[in-house]
PDB file of C-alpha atoms and ligand atoms in Angstrom:
ATOM      1  CA  MET A   1     117.671 108.990 104.729  1.00  0.00           C
ATOM      2  CA  LYS A   2     119.862 107.702 102.209  1.00  0.00           C
ATOM      3  CA  ASN A   3     118.499 106.684  99.135  1.00  0.00           C
ATOM      4  CA  LEU A   4     115.447 109.096  99.125  1.00  0.00           C
ATOM      5  CA  VAL A   5     114.071 112.708  97.352  1.00  0.00           C
ATOM      6  CA  ILE A   6     111.724 114.853  98.407  1.00  0.00           C
ATOM      7  CA  MET A   7     110.190 116.777  95.559  1.00  0.00           C
ATOM      8  CA  ASP A   8     110.995 120.395  96.860  1.00  0.00           C
ATOM      9  CA  HIS A   9     110.465 121.747  93.691  1.00  0.00           C
ATOM     10  CA  PRO A  10     107.505 125.019  94.117  1.00  0.00           C
ATOM     11  CA  LEU A  11     105.872 123.445  91.297  1.00  0.00           C
ATOM     12  CA  ILE A  12     105.697 120.457  91.894  1.00  0.00           C
ATOM     13  CA  ARG A  13     104.037 121.560  95.623  1.00  0.00           C
ATOM     14  CA  HIS A  14     101.632 123.762  93.759  1.00  0.00           C
ATOM     15  CA  LYS A  15     100.293 120.487  91.509  1.00  0.00           C
ATOM     16  CA  ILE A  16      99.860 117.936  95.165  1.00  0.00           C
ATOM     17  CA  THR A  17      98.039 120.404  96.565  1.00  0.00           C
ATOM     18  CA  ILE A  18      95.380 120.733  93.430  1.00  0.00           C
ATOM     19  CA  LEU A  19      95.250 117.324  92.862  1.00  0.00           C
ATOM     20  CA  ARG A  20      94.337 116.563  95.961  1.00  0.00           C
ATOM     21  CA  LYS A  21      91.294 118.689  96.254  1.00  0.00           C
ATOM     22  CA  ILE A  22      87.575 117.192  96.195  1.00  0.00           C
ATOM     23  CA  GLU A  23      86.771 119.208  93.334  1.00  0.00           C
ATOM     24  CA  THR A  24      89.312 119.346  90.998  1.00  0.00           C
ATOM     25  CA  LYS A  25      87.475 116.716  87.922  1.00  0.00           C
ATOM     26  CA  HIS A  26      88.967 113.743  86.164  1.00  0.00           C
ATOM     27  CA  LYS A  27      90.174 115.290  83.678  1.00  0.00           C
ATOM     28  CA  GLU A  28      92.422 117.969  85.450  1.00  0.00           C
ATOM     29  CA  PHE A  29      93.748 115.420  87.712  1.00  0.00           C
ATOM     30  CA  CYS A  30      95.288 113.481  85.057  1.00  0.00           C
ATOM     31  CA  GLU A  31      96.934 116.069  83.471  1.00  0.00           C
ATOM     32  CA  LEU A  32      98.335 116.967  87.389  1.00  0.00           C
ATOM     33  CA  VAL A  33      99.158 113.690  87.324  1.00  0.00           C
ATOM     34  CA  GLU A  34     101.457 113.676  83.908  1.00  0.00           C
ATOM     35  CA  GLU A  35     103.097 116.979  84.795  1.00  0.00           C
ATOM     36  CA  ILE A  36     104.113 116.151  88.517  1.00  0.00           C
ATOM     37  CA  SER A  37     106.047 113.285  86.995  1.00  0.00           C
ATOM     38  CA  MET A  38     107.033 115.134  84.503  1.00  0.00           C
ATOM     39  CA  LEU A  39     109.072 117.282  86.759  1.00  0.00           C
ATOM     40  CA  MET A  40     110.267 114.765  88.566  1.00  0.00           C
ATOM     41  CA  ALA A  41     111.536 112.520  86.188  1.00  0.00           C
ATOM     42  CA  TYR A  42     113.649 116.427  85.520  1.00  0.00           C
ATOM     43  CA  GLU A  43     114.818 114.804  88.944  1.00  0.00           C
ATOM     44  CA  ALA A  44     115.167 111.461  88.752  1.00  0.00           C
ATOM     45  CA  THR A  45     117.502 110.946  85.872  1.00  0.00           C
ATOM     46  CA  ARG A  46     119.060 113.521  87.197  1.00  0.00           C
ATOM     47  CA  ASP A  47     122.506 111.628  87.880  1.00  0.00           C
ATOM     48  CA  LEU A  48     121.893 109.620  83.880  1.00  0.00           C
ATOM     49  CA  PRO A  49     125.454 108.904  82.681  1.00  0.00           C
ATOM     50  CA  LEU A  50     127.157 110.887  79.461  1.00  0.00           C
ATOM     51  CA  GLU A  51     129.712 109.915  76.398  1.00  0.00           C
ATOM     52  CA  LYS A  52     131.310 112.227  74.020  1.00  0.00           C
ATOM     53  CA  VAL A  53     129.778 111.697  70.431  1.00  0.00           C
ATOM     54  CA  GLU A  54     131.163 113.794  67.453  1.00  0.00           C
ATOM     55  CA  ILE A  55     128.880 115.968  65.218  1.00  0.00           C
ATOM     56  CA  GLU A  56     128.532 117.816  62.869  1.00  0.00           C
ATOM     57  CA  THR A  57     126.593 121.294  62.581  1.00  0.00           C
ATOM     58  CA  PRO A  58     126.096 123.016  59.831  1.00  0.00           C
ATOM     59  CA  LEU A  59     129.500 124.876  60.509  1.00  0.00           C
ATOM     60  CA  THR A  60     131.230 122.504  61.457  1.00  0.00           C
ATOM     61  CA  LYS A  61     132.648 118.828  63.855  1.00  0.00           C
ATOM     62  CA  THR A  62     132.167 119.230  67.467  1.00  0.00           C
ATOM     63  CA  VAL A  63     132.036 116.478  70.592  1.00  0.00           C
ATOM     64  CA  GLN A  64     129.389 116.988  71.930  1.00  0.00           C
ATOM     65  CA  GLU A  65     127.489 115.117  75.146  1.00  0.00           C
ATOM     66  CA  VAL A  66     124.824 112.585  75.130  1.00  0.00           C
ATOM     67  CA  ILE A  67     123.301 109.720  77.518  1.00  0.00           C
ATOM     68  CA  SER A  68     124.697 106.685  77.411  1.00  0.00           C
ATOM     69  CA  GLY A  69     124.416 103.240  76.796  1.00  0.00           C
ATOM     70  CA  LYS A  70     120.957 101.583  76.901  1.00  0.00           C
ATOM     71  CA  LYS A  71     118.542 104.082  78.933  1.00  0.00           C
ATOM     72  CA  LEU A  72     115.302 103.693  80.754  1.00  0.00           C
ATOM     73  CA  CYS A  73     112.460 101.300  81.680  1.00  0.00           C
ATOM     74  CA  ILE A  74     109.391 102.910  83.215  1.00  0.00           C
ATOM     75  CA  VAL A  75     107.223 100.430  85.120  1.00  0.00           C
ATOM     76  CA  PRO A  76     104.348 101.926  85.767  1.00  0.00           C
ATOM     77  CA  VAL A  77     102.018  99.721  88.949  1.00  0.00           C
ATOM     78  CA  LEU A  78      98.580  98.920  87.437  1.00  0.00           C
ATOM     79  CA  ARG A  79      95.822 100.578  87.633  1.00  0.00           C
ATOM     80  CA  ALA A  80      97.202 103.331  89.027  1.00  0.00           C
ATOM     81  CA  GLY A  81     101.006 104.138  88.017  1.00  0.00           C
ATOM     82  CA  LEU A  82      99.834 104.461  84.284  1.00  0.00           C
ATOM     83  CA  GLY A  83      98.265 107.942  85.017  1.00  0.00           C
ATOM     84  CA  MET A  84     102.499 108.709  84.661  1.00  0.00           C
ATOM     85  CA  VAL A  85     103.280 107.384  82.006  1.00  0.00           C
ATOM     86  CA  ASP A  86     103.042 109.971  79.834  1.00  0.00           C
ATOM     87  CA  GLY A  87     104.427 112.973  81.392  1.00  0.00           C
ATOM     88  CA  ILE A  88     107.611 111.063  81.262  1.00  0.00           C
ATOM     89  CA  ARG A  89     107.729 109.723  77.552  1.00  0.00           C
ATOM     90  CA  LEU A  90     107.796 112.723  76.533  1.00  0.00           C
ATOM     91  CA  LEU A  91     110.684 113.486  78.177  1.00  0.00           C
ATOM     92  CA  ILE A  92     112.308 110.479  77.278  1.00  0.00           C
ATOM     93  CA  PRO A  93     110.532 109.183  74.660  1.00  0.00           C
ATOM     94  CA  ASN A  94     112.682 105.866  73.589  1.00  0.00           C
ATOM     95  CA  ALA A  95     111.976 104.439  77.680  1.00  0.00           C
ATOM     96  CA  LYS A  96     111.155 101.160  77.089  1.00  0.00           C
ATOM     97  CA  VAL A  97     107.513 100.419  79.375  1.00  0.00           C
ATOM     98  CA  GLY A  98     106.835  97.432  80.974  1.00  0.00           C
ATOM     99  CA  HIS A  99     103.974  96.399  84.112  1.00  0.00           C
ATOM    100  CA  ILE A 100     103.277  95.131  86.841  1.00  0.00           C
ATOM    101  CA  GLY A 101      99.761  95.156  87.798  1.00  0.00           C
ATOM    102  CA  LEU A 102      98.956  94.945  91.299  1.00  0.00           C
ATOM    103  CA  TYR A 103      95.563  95.696  94.728  1.00  0.00           C
ATOM    104  CA  ARG A 104      95.647  96.132  97.249  1.00  0.00           C
ATOM    105  CA  ASP A 105      93.080  93.389  99.113  1.00  0.00           C
ATOM    106  CA  HIS A 106      90.891  94.738 100.564  1.00  0.00           C
ATOM    107  CA  ASP A 107      90.825  93.228 103.521  1.00  0.00           C
ATOM    108  CA  THR A 108      94.969  92.380 104.079  1.00  0.00           C
ATOM    109  CA  LEU A 109      96.533  95.842 102.536  1.00  0.00           C
ATOM    110  CA  GLU A 110      98.442  92.828 101.115  1.00  0.00           C
ATOM    111  CA  PRO A 111      99.301  92.478  97.218  1.00  0.00           C
ATOM    112  CA  VAL A 112      97.496  90.171  94.719  1.00  0.00           C
ATOM    113  CA  GLU A 113     100.378  89.699  91.272  1.00  0.00           C
ATOM    114  CA  TYR A 114      97.520  90.695  88.396  1.00  0.00           C
ATOM    115  CA  TYR A 115      99.682  90.476  85.309  1.00  0.00           C
ATOM    116  CA  ASN A 116     103.172  91.269  84.838  1.00  0.00           C
ATOM    117  CA  LYS A 117     105.151  92.030  81.397  1.00  0.00           C
ATOM    118  CA  LEU A 118     108.489  93.586  81.502  1.00  0.00           C
ATOM    119  CA  PRO A 119     111.445  93.124  78.116  1.00  0.00           C
ATOM    120  CA  ASN A 120     113.361  90.919  78.724  1.00  0.00           C
ATOM    121  CA  ASP A 121     116.690  93.334  79.241  1.00  0.00           C
ATOM    122  CA  VAL A 122     115.598  95.889  82.310  1.00  0.00           C
ATOM    123  CA  ASN A 123     119.087  94.096  83.397  1.00  0.00           C
ATOM    124  CA  GLU A 124     120.481  96.876  81.480  1.00  0.00           C
ATOM    125  CA  ARG A 125     118.520  99.733  82.244  1.00  0.00           C
ATOM    126  CA  LEU A 126     117.628 101.901  84.107  1.00  0.00           C
ATOM    127  CA  VAL A 127     114.420 100.980  86.010  1.00  0.00           C
ATOM    128  CA  ILE A 128     111.660 103.891  86.882  1.00  0.00           C
ATOM    129  CA  VAL A 129     108.635 101.668  88.867  1.00  0.00           C
ATOM    130  CA  LEU A 130     106.508 104.590  88.983  1.00  0.00           C
ATOM    131  CA  ASP A 131     103.162 104.641  91.383  1.00  0.00           C
ATOM    132  CA  PRO A 132     101.457 107.967  92.931  1.00  0.00           C
ATOM    133  CA  MET A 133     100.429 106.022  95.811  1.00  0.00           C
ATOM    134  CA  LEU A 134     103.085 105.098  98.337  1.00  0.00           C
ATOM    135  CA  ALA A 135     101.017 104.276 101.361  1.00  0.00           C
ATOM    136  CA  THR A 136     101.619 100.755 103.068  1.00  0.00           C
ATOM    137  CA  GLY A 137     104.638 100.368 100.454  1.00  0.00           C
ATOM    138  CA  GLY A 138     103.352  96.968 100.046  1.00  0.00           C
ATOM    139  CA  SER A 139     102.404  96.698  96.489  1.00  0.00           C
ATOM    140  CA  VAL A 140     105.944  98.937  95.296  1.00  0.00           C
ATOM    141  CA  SER A 141     107.794  96.135  97.374  1.00  0.00           C
ATOM    142  CA  ALA A 142     105.986  93.453  96.268  1.00  0.00           C
ATOM    143  CA  ALA A 143     106.401  95.213  92.500  1.00  0.00           C
ATOM    144  CA  ILE A 144     110.515  96.040  93.134  1.00  0.00           C
ATOM    145  CA  ASP A 145     110.951  92.469  94.392  1.00  0.00           C
ATOM    146  CA  LEU A 146     109.271  91.342  90.471  1.00  0.00           C
ATOM    147  CA  VAL A 147     111.678  93.969  88.500  1.00  0.00           C
ATOM    148  CA  LYS A 148     114.331  92.198  91.122  1.00  0.00           C
ATOM    149  CA  LYS A 149     113.418  88.805  89.493  1.00  0.00           C
ATOM    150  CA  ALA A 150     113.297  89.663  86.363  1.00  0.00           C
ATOM    151  CA  GLY A 151     117.404  90.895  86.355  1.00  0.00           C
ATOM    152  CA  ALA A 152     117.207  94.639  86.959  1.00  0.00           C
ATOM    153  CA  THR A 153     119.903  95.890  89.449  1.00  0.00           C
ATOM    154  CA  ASN A 154     120.178  99.631  89.062  1.00  0.00           C
ATOM    155  CA  ILE A 155     116.261 100.376  90.054  1.00  0.00           C
ATOM    156  CA  LYS A 156     114.267 104.041  91.703  1.00  0.00           C
ATOM    157  CA  LEU A 157     111.060 104.931  92.828  1.00  0.00           C
ATOM    158  CA  MET A 158     108.571 107.698  91.559  1.00  0.00           C
ATOM    159  CA  SER A 159     106.068 107.893  93.873  1.00  0.00           C
ATOM    160  CA  ILE A 160     104.051 111.237  94.525  1.00  0.00           C
ATOM    161  CA  VAL A 161     102.382 110.949  97.650  1.00  0.00           C
ATOM    162  CA  GLY A 162     104.257 109.174 100.238  1.00  0.00           C
ATOM    163  CA  THR A 163     104.375 108.278 104.274  1.00  0.00           C
ATOM    164  CA  GLU A 164     106.550 107.586 106.165  1.00  0.00           C
ATOM    165  CA  GLN A 165     105.273 104.256 107.043  1.00  0.00           C
ATOM    166  CA  GLY A 166     105.183 103.265 103.396  1.00  0.00           C
ATOM    167  CA  ILE A 167     109.014 105.133 103.450  1.00  0.00           C
ATOM    168  CA  ASN A 168     110.446 103.295 104.822  1.00  0.00           C
ATOM    169  CA  PHE A 169     108.927  99.973 104.676  1.00  0.00           C
ATOM    170  CA  VAL A 170     110.275  99.513 101.024  1.00  0.00           C
ATOM    171  CA  HIS A 171     113.526 101.078 102.375  1.00  0.00           C
ATOM    172  CA  LYS A 172     113.178  98.057 104.672  1.00  0.00           C
ATOM    173  CA  ASN A 173     112.762  95.392 101.951  1.00  0.00           C
ATOM    174  CA  HIS A 174     115.357  97.501  99.474  1.00  0.00           C
ATOM    175  CA  PRO A 175     118.139  99.563 100.585  1.00  0.00           C
ATOM    176  CA  ASP A 176     119.359  99.219  97.194  1.00  0.00           C
ATOM    177  CA  VAL A 177     116.473 101.622  95.989  1.00  0.00           C
ATOM    178  CA  THR A 178     116.142 105.262  95.753  1.00  0.00           C
ATOM    179  CA  ILE A 179     113.027 107.084  95.936  1.00  0.00           C
ATOM    180  CA  TYR A 180     111.770 109.986  94.531  1.00  0.00           C
ATOM    181  CA  VAL A 181     108.883 111.603  96.403  1.00  0.00           C
ATOM    182  CA  GLY A 182     106.470 114.717  95.518  1.00  0.00           C
ATOM    183  CA  ILE A 183     105.903 114.906  99.252  1.00  0.00           C
ATOM    184  CA  VAL A 184     105.497 112.956 102.743  1.00  0.00           C
ATOM    185  CA  ASP A 185     101.795 113.155 104.640  1.00  0.00           C
ATOM    186  CA  GLU A 186     100.399 112.086 108.371  1.00  0.00           C
ATOM    187  CA  ARG A 187      99.349 109.087 108.446  1.00  0.00           C
ATOM    188  CA  LEU A 188      96.847 106.376 107.124  1.00  0.00           C
ATOM    189  CA  ASN A 189      93.973 105.993 107.942  1.00  0.00           C
ATOM    190  CA  GLU A 190      92.144 102.776 109.515  1.00  0.00           C
ATOM    191  CA  HIS A 191      91.060 101.341 105.548  1.00  0.00           C
ATOM    192  CA  GLY A 192      95.405 101.725 104.306  1.00  0.00           C
ATOM    193  CA  TYR A 193      93.944 105.845 102.954  1.00  0.00           C
ATOM    194  CA  ILE A 194      96.696 108.219 103.689  1.00  0.00           C
ATOM    195  CA  LEU A 195      95.219 110.952 105.273  1.00  0.00           C
ATOM    196  CA  PRO A 196      95.444 114.268 104.210  1.00  0.00           C
ATOM    197  CA  GLY A 197      96.276 112.329 100.667  1.00  0.00           C
ATOM    198  CA  LEU A 198      93.903 112.146  97.417  1.00  0.00           C
ATOM    199  CA  GLY A 199      92.105 109.760  97.956  1.00  0.00           C
ATOM    200  CA  ASP A 200      91.877 106.494  96.028  1.00  0.00           C
ATOM    201  CA  ALA A 201      94.290 107.339  93.072  1.00  0.00           C
ATOM    202  CA  GLY A 202      92.874 104.814  90.143  1.00  0.00           C
ATOM    203  CA  ASP A 203      90.042 105.622  90.842  1.00  0.00           C
ATOM    204  CA  ARG A 204      89.812 109.958  90.282  1.00  0.00           C
ATOM    205  CA  LEU A 205      92.091 109.058  86.500  1.00  0.00           C
ATOM    206  CA  PHE A 206      90.213 106.243  85.270  1.00  0.00           C
ATOM    207  CA  GLY A 207      86.794 107.752  86.254  1.00  0.00           C
ATOM    208  CA  THR A 208      85.776 105.186  88.409  1.00  0.00           C
ATOM    209  CA  LEU A 209      84.858 106.717  91.429  1.00  0.00           C
TER     210      LEU A 209
HETATM  211  C1  PRP B 301      96.897 102.335  95.287  1.00  0.00           C
HETATM  212  C2  PRP B 301      98.064 102.729  94.455  1.00  0.00           C
HETATM  213  C3  PRP B 301      98.933 101.232  94.545  1.00  0.00           C
HETATM  214  C4  PRP B 301      98.705 101.222  96.495  1.00  0.00           C
HETATM  215  C5  PRP B 301      99.067 101.293  97.782  1.00  0.00           C
HETATM  216  O1  PRP B 301      96.019 100.623  93.845  1.00  0.00           O
HETATM  217  O2  PRP B 301      98.009 103.346  93.920  1.00  0.00           O
HETATM  218  O3  PRP B 301      99.466 100.685  93.516  1.00  0.00           O
HETATM  219  O4  PRP B 301      97.486 101.443  96.853  1.00  0.00           O
HETATM  220  O5  PRP B 301      99.060 101.763  98.282  1.00  0.00           O
HETATM  221  P1  PRP B 301     100.116 100.358  99.331  1.00  0.00           P
HETATM  222  O6  PRP B 301     101.466 101.378  99.887  1.00  0.00           O
HETATM  223  O7  PRP B 301      99.605  99.902 100.585  1.00  0.00           O
HETATM  224  O8  PRP B 301     100.038  98.942  98.962  1.00  0.00           O
HETATM  225  P2  PRP B 301      95.147  99.630  94.026  1.00  0.00           P
HETATM  226  O9  PRP B 301      95.366  98.730  95.387  1.00  0.00           O
HETATM  227  O10 PRP B 301      93.842 100.943  95.042  1.00  0.00           O
HETATM  228  O11 PRP B 301      95.043  99.634  92.814  1.00  0.00           O
HETATM  229  P3  PRP B 301      94.441  99.965  91.573  1.00  0.00           P
HETATM  230  O12 PRP B 301      95.574 100.603  91.298  1.00  0.00           O
HETATM  231  O13 PRP B 301      93.903  99.176  90.065  1.00  0.00           O
HETATM  232  O14 PRP B 301      92.998 100.914  92.083  1.00  0.00           O
HETATM  233  N1  URA B 302      95.977 103.976  97.054  1.00  0.00           N
HETATM  234  C1  URA B 302      95.626 104.943  97.177  1.00  0.00           C
HETATM  235  O1  URA B 302      95.307 104.955  95.609  1.00  0.00           O
HETATM  236  N2  URA B 302      95.604 106.624  98.041  1.00  0.00           N
HETATM  237  C2  URA B 302      95.863 105.881  99.060  1.00  0.00           C
HETATM  238  O2  URA B 302      95.120 107.165  99.837  1.00  0.00           O
HETATM  239  C3  URA B 302      95.902 104.823  99.714  1.00  0.00           C
HETATM  240  C4  URA B 302      96.610 103.734  98.557  1.00  0.00           C
END
């Protein structure tokens, strides 16, 4: 599929396997989500434009490259997307951070919005929407609707575990958005949870099991 990048790096695959394990406790779970997010951000920022600048080393003047223009805005989808923020900020400390609060209604699985705070220059930035779980795709699709409404035109999505159903749903609604996914799982169960999955990402991140 166009605009879909499935991570194939062995470190990412290895860390996702540990993330899935029922015995992986809260602290290690948070650390793994951070590490996986940092590794995925490396891939998702591979095509950032560069520009030439003149600098001076202790020895001479030289023309070198830096990232061009306004940089990034990352937008975690609350709650679970918050777990991905710190890992990415280690790589890109100047990224602005917007927040979108959505939860999935337990019966309908439809996303319900409860918070939305985005920087006012999202139209000038690459926006990366963050949510570790892409199940039906309803939540991230709604989050992308909101960042588009705020003016963003250059948008990517990063999810750690996805499904074909969720990827197709986001792609149908937002064909312009490149999806970076750590791994694509088999299916959803009758409650909308990803199988084999890793359970409820928000609960495992924040210890609310
Ligand atoms: C989870 C997850 C996604 C959503 C994925 O959030 O973090 O946002 O479900 O499901 P979808 O693709 O079918 O929309 P949840 O609703 O559990 O909220 P929480 O992060 O606040 O626990
Ligand atoms: N949200 C989660 O946290 N986990 C799933 O498997 C599906 C949605």
